[in-house]
mmCIF file of C-alpha atoms in Angstrom:
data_model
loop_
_atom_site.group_PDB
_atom_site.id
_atom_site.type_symbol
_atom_site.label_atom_id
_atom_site.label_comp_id
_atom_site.label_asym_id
_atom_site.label_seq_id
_atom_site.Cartn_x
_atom_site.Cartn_y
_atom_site.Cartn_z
ATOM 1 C CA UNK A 1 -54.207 -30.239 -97.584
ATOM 2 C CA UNK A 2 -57.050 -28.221 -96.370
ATOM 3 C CA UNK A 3 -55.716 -27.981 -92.969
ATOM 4 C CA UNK A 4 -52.323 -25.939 -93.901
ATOM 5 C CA UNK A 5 -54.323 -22.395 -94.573
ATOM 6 C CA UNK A 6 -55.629 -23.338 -90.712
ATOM 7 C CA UNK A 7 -52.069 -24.052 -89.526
ATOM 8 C CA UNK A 8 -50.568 -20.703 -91.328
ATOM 9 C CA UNK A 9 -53.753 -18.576 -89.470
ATOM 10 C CA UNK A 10 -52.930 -20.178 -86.075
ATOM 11 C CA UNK A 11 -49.055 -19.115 -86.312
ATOM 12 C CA UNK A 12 -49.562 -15.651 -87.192
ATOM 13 C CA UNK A 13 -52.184 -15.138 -83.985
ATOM 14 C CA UNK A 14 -49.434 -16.505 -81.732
ATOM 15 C CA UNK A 15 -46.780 -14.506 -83.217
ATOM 16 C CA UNK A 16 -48.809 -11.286 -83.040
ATOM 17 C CA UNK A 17 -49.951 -12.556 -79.490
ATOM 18 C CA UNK A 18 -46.076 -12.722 -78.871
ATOM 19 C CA UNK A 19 -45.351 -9.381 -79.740
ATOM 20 C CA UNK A 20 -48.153 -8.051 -78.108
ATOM 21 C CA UNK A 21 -47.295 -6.464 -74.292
ATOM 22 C CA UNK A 22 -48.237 -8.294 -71.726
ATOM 23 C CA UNK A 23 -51.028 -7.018 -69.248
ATOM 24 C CA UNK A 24 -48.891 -6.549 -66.534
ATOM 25 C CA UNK A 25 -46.910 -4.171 -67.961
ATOM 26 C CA UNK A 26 -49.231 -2.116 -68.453
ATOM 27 C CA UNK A 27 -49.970 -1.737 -65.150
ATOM 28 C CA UNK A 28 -48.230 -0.197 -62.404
ATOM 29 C CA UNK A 29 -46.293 -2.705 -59.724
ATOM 30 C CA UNK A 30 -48.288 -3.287 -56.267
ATOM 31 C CA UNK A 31 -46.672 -0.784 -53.995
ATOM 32 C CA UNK A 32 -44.430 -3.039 -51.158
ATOM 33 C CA UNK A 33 -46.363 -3.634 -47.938
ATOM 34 C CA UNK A 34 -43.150 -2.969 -46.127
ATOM 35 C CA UNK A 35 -42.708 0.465 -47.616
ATOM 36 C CA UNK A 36 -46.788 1.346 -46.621
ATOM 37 C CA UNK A 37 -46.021 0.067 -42.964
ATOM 38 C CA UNK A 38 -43.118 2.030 -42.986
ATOM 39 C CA UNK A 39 -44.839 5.543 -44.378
ATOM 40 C CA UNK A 40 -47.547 5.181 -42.103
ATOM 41 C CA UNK A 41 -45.133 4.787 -39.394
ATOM 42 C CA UNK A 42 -43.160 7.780 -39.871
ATOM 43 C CA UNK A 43 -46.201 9.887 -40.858
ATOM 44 C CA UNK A 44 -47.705 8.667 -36.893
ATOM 45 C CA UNK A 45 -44.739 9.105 -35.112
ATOM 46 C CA UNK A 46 -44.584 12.925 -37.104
ATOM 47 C CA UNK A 47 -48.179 13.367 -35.977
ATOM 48 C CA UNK A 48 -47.231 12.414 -32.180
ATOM 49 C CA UNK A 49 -44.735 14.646 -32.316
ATOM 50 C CA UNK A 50 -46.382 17.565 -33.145
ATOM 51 C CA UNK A 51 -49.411 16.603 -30.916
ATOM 52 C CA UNK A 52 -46.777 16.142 -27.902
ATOM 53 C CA UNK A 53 -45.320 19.446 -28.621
ATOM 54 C CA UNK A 54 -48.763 21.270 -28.491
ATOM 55 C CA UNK A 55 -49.614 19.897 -25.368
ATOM 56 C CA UNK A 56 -46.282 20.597 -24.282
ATOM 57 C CA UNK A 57 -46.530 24.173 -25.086
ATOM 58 C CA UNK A 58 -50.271 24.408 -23.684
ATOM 59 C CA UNK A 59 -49.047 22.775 -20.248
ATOM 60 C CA UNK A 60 -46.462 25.198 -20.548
ATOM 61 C CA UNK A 61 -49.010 28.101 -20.749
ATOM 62 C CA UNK A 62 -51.510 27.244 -18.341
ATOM 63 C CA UNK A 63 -51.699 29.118 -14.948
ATOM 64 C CA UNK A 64 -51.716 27.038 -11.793
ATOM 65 C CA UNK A 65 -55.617 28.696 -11.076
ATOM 66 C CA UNK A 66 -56.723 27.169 -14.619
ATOM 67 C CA UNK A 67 -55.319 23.685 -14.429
ATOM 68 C CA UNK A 68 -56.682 23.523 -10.676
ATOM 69 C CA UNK A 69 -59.783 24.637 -11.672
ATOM 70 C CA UNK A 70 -59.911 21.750 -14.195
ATOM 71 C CA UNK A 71 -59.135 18.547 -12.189
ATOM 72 C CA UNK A 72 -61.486 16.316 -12.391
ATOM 73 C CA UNK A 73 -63.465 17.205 -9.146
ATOM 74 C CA UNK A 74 -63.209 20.944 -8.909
ATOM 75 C CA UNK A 75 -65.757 21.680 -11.889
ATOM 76 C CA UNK A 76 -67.797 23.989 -8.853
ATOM 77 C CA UNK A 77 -64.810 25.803 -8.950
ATOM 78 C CA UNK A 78 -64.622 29.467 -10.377
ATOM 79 C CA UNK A 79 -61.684 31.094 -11.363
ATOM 80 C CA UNK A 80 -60.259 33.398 -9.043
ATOM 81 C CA UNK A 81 -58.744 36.897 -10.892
ATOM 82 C CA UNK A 82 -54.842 37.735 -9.863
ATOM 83 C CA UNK A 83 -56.107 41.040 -9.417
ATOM 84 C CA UNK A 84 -58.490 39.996 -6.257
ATOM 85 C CA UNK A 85 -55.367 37.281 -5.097
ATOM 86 C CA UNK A 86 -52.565 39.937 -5.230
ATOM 87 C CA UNK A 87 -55.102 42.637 -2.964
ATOM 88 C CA UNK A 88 -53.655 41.891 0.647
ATOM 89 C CA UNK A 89 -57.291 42.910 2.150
ATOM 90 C CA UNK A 90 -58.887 40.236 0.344
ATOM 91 C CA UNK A 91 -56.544 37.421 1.681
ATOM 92 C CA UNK A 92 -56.711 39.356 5.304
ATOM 93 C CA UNK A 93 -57.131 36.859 8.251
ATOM 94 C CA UNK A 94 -55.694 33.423 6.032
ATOM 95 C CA UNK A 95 -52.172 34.049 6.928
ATOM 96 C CA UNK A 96 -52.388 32.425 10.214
ATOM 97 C CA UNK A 97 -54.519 29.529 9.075
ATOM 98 C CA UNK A 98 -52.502 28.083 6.314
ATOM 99 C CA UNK A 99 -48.654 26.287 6.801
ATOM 100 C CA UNK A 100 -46.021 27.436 3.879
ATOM 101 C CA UNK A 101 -48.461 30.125 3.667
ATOM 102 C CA UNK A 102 -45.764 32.579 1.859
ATOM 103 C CA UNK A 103 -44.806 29.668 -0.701
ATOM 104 C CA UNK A 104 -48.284 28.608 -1.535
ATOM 105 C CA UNK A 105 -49.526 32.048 -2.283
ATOM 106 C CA UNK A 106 -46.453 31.879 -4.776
ATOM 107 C CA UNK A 107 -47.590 28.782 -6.373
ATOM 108 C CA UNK A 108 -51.124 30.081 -6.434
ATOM 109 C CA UNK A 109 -49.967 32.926 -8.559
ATOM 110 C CA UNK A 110 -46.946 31.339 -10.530
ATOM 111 C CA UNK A 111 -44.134 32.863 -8.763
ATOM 112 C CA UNK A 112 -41.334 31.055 -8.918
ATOM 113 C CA UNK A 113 -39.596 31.222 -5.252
ATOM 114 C CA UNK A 114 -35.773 30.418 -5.042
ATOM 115 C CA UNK A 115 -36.448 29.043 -1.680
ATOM 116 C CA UNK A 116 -38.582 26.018 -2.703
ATOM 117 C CA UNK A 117 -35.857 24.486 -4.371
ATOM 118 C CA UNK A 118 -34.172 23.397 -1.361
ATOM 119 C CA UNK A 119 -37.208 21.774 -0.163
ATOM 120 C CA UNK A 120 -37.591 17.919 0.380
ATOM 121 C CA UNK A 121 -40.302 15.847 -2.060
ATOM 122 C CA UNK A 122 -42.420 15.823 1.771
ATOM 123 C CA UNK A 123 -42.165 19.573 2.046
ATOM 124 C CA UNK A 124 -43.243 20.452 -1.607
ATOM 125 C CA UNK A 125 -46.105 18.358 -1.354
ATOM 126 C CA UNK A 126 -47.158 20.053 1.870
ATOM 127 C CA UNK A 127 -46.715 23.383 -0.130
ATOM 128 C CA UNK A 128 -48.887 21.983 -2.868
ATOM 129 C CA UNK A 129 -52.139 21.067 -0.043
ATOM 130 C CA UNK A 130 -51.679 24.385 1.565
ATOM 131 C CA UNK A 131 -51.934 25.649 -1.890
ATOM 132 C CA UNK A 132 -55.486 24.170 -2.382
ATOM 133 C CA UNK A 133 -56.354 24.908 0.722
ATOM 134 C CA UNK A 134 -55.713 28.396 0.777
ATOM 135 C CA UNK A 135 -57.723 28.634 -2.677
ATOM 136 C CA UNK A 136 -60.570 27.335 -1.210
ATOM 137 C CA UNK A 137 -60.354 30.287 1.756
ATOM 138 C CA UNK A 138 -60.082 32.805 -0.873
ATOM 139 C CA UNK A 139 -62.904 31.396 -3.420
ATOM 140 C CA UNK A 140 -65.349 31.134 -0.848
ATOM 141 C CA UNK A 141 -64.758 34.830 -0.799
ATOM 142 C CA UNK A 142 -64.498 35.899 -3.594
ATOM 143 C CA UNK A 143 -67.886 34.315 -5.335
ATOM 144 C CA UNK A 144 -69.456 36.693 -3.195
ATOM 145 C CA UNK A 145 -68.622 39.884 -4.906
ATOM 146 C CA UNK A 146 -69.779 40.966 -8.035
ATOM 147 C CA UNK A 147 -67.310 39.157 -10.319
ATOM 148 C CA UNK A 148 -67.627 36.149 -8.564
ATOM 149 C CA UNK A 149 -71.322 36.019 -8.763
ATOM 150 C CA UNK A 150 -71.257 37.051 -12.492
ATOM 151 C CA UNK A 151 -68.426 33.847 -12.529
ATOM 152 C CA UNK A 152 -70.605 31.441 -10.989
ATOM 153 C CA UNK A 153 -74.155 33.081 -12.683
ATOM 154 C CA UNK A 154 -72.370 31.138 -15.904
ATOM 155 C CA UNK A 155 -71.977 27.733 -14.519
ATOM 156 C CA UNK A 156 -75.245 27.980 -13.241
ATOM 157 C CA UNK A 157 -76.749 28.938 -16.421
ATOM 158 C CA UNK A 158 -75.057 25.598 -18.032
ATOM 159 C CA UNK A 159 -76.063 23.506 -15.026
ATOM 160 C CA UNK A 160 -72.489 23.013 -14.432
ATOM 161 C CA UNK A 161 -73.111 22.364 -10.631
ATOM 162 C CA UNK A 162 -75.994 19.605 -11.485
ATOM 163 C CA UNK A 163 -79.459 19.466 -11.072
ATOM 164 C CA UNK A 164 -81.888 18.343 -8.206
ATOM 165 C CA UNK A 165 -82.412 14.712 -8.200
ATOM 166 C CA UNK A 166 -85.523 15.009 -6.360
ATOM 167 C CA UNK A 167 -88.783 14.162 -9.583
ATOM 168 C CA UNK A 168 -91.021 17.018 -8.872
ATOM 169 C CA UNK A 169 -88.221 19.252 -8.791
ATOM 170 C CA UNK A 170 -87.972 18.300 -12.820
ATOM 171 C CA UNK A 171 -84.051 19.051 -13.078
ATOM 172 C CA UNK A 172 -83.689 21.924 -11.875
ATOM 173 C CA UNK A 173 -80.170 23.686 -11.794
ATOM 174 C CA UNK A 174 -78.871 23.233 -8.094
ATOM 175 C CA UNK A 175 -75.962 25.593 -6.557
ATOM 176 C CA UNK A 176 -73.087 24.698 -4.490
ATOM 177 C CA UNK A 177 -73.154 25.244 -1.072
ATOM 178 C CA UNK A 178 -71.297 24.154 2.145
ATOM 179 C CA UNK A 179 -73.184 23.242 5.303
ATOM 180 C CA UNK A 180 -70.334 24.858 7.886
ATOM 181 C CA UNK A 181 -68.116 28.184 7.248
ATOM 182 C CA UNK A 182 -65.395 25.768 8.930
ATOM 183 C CA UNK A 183 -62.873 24.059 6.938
ATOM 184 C CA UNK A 184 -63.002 19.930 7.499
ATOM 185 C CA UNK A 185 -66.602 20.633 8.960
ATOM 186 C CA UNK A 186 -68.132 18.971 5.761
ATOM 187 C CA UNK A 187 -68.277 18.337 2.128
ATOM 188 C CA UNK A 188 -69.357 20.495 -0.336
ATOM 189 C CA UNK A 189 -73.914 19.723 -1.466
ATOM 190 C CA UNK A 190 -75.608 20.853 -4.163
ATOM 191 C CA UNK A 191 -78.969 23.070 -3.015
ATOM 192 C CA UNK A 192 -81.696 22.823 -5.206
ATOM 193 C CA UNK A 193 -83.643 26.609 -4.911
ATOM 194 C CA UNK A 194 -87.133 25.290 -6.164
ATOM 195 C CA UNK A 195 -87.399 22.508 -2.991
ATOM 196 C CA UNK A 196 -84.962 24.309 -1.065
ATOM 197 C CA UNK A 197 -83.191 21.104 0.248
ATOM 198 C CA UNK A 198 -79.907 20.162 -0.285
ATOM 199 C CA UNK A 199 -77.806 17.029 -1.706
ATOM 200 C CA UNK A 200 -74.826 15.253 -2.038
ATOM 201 C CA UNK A 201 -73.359 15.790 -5.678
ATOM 202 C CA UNK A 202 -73.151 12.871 -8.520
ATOM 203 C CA UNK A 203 -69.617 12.952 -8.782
ATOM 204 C CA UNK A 204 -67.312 10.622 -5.783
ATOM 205 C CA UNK A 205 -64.707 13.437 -6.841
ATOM 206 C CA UNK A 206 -66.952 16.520 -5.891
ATOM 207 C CA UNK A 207 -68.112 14.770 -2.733
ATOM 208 C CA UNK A 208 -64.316 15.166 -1.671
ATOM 209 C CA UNK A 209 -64.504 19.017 -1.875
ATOM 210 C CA UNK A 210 -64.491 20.625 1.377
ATOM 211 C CA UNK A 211 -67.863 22.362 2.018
ATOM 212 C CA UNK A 212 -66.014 25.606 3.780
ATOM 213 C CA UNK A 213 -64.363 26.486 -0.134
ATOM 214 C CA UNK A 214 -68.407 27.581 -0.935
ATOM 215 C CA UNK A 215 -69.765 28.461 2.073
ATOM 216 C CA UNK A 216 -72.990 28.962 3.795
ATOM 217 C CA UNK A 217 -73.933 31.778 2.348
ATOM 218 C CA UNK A 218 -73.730 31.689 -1.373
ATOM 219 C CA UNK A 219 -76.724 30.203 -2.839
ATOM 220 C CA UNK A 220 -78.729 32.570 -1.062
ATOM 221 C CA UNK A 221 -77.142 35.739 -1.493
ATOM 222 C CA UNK A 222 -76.790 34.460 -5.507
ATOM 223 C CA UNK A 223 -80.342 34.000 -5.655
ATOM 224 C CA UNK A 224 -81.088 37.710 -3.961
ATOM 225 C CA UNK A 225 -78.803 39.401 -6.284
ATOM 226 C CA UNK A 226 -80.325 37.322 -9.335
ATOM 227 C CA UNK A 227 -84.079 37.029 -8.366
ATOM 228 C CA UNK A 228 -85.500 36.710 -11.613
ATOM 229 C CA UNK A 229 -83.474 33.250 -11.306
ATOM 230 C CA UNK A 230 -85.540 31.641 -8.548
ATOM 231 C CA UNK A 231 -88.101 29.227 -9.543
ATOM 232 C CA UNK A 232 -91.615 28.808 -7.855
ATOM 233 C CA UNK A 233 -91.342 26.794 -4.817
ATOM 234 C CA UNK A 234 -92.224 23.114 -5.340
ATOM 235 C CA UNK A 235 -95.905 22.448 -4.587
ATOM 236 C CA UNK A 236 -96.248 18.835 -5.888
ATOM 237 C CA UNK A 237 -95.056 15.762 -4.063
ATOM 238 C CA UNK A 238 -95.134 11.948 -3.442
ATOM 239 C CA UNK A 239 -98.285 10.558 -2.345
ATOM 240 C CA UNK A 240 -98.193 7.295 -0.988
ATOM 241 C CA UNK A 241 -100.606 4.893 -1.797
ATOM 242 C CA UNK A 242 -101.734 1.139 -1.007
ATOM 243 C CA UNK A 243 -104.182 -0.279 -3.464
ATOM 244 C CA UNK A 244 -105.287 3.061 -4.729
ATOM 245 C CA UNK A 245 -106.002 4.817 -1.324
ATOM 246 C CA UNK A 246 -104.124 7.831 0.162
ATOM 247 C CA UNK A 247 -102.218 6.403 3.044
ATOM 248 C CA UNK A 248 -102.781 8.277 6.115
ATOM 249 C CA UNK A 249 -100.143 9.551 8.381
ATOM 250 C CA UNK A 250 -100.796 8.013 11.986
#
């Protein structure tokens, strides 16, 4: 008999247990894997969307002189003004060295010409070299007035033309220069004004660059109209040695 008050205890905990809630319902359901997948699909695809139309709209915007100027490659490059471009005395003399001449002017300066529709895939690619070319023939020119010194006086500051590989030289900020006025004579070198030598840039790309788009004249007229630039000469260099002794020059 002494177990019955146990028995009665041991029903009434399971029937309050029983009416109790159970702990999952108080608790929110897992969200569905599916549905997250989904979301985060949706919210990508959204994002790609927008991102595509922003770089829709800023391909849309950019001038042909800015998105040349840009390719990987043409980082000695300068941007020309329209102002300088549209002057016929500044382009004087080019006419007769560059095919399509009329057409890749146009291009040059976003103009859209009628004519160029009606050319074959051959033709507008032709249009599109003479183009460079005949950007090259008028940025040689131009980095030799004021604004294009003052252009090219930034990149230098930045060291966005390189720095002299030679170790005495401790990286100094080189300038572009070409070795011939000539187009096709040469591609483009990097002179260094504290050993006043030149060499061939880093970049495979920049050593494409025709040498003619920066001249022979540049780096020196930049460093007469910007003295205060040029660095002491270099007066330390490689001695070579065997064992400790100087070895002496026959």
């Amino acid at each position: 008999m002494g177990h019955v008050p146990n028995l009665k205890r041991i029903q009434e905990t399971l029937e309050k247990d029983s009416r109790a809630p159970k702990l999952k319902d108080s608790f929110p359901s897992a969200p569905n894997p599916n549905n997250i997948a989904k979301a985060s699909d949706a919210e990508e695809s959204a994002t790609d969307t927008e991102e595509s139309d922003v770089s829709g709209s800023e391909d849309d915007d950019t001038c042909w002189i800015s998105w040349y100027c840009n390719l990987r490659g043409n980082e000695f490059f300068c941007e020309v003004d329209d102002d300088y471009i549209q002057d016929d005395f500044n382009l004087c003399g080019l006419s007769g060295q560059i095919p399509y001449y009329d057409y890749a002017l146009d291009l040059i300066l976003d103009v859209e010409s009628s004519m160029g529709d009606s050319f074959t895939e051959e033709q507008n690619e032709l249009v599109e070299s003479a183009a460079e070319m005949l950007y090259g023939l008028i940025h040689v020119r131009y980095i030799l007035t004021t604004k294009g010194l003052a252009a090219m006086l930034e990149k230098y500051k930045n060291a966005e033309f390189g720095r002299c590989p030679r170790v005495h030289c401790c990286g100094q900020p080189c300038l572009p220069v070409g070795e011939s006025d000539i187009p096709r004579k040469g591609t483009v070198k990097i002179y260094c004004p504290r050993c006043e030598d030149i060499y061939t840039p880093r970049s495979r790309f920049q050593e494409s660059v025709d040498g003619s788009y920066f001249g022979t004249t540049f780096p020196n007229l930049f460093l007469m109209t910007y003295g205060h630039l040029k660095p002491q000469k270099a007066s330390q260099s490689y001695v070579p040695k065997v064992f400790g002794f100087k070895v002496h020059k026959p």
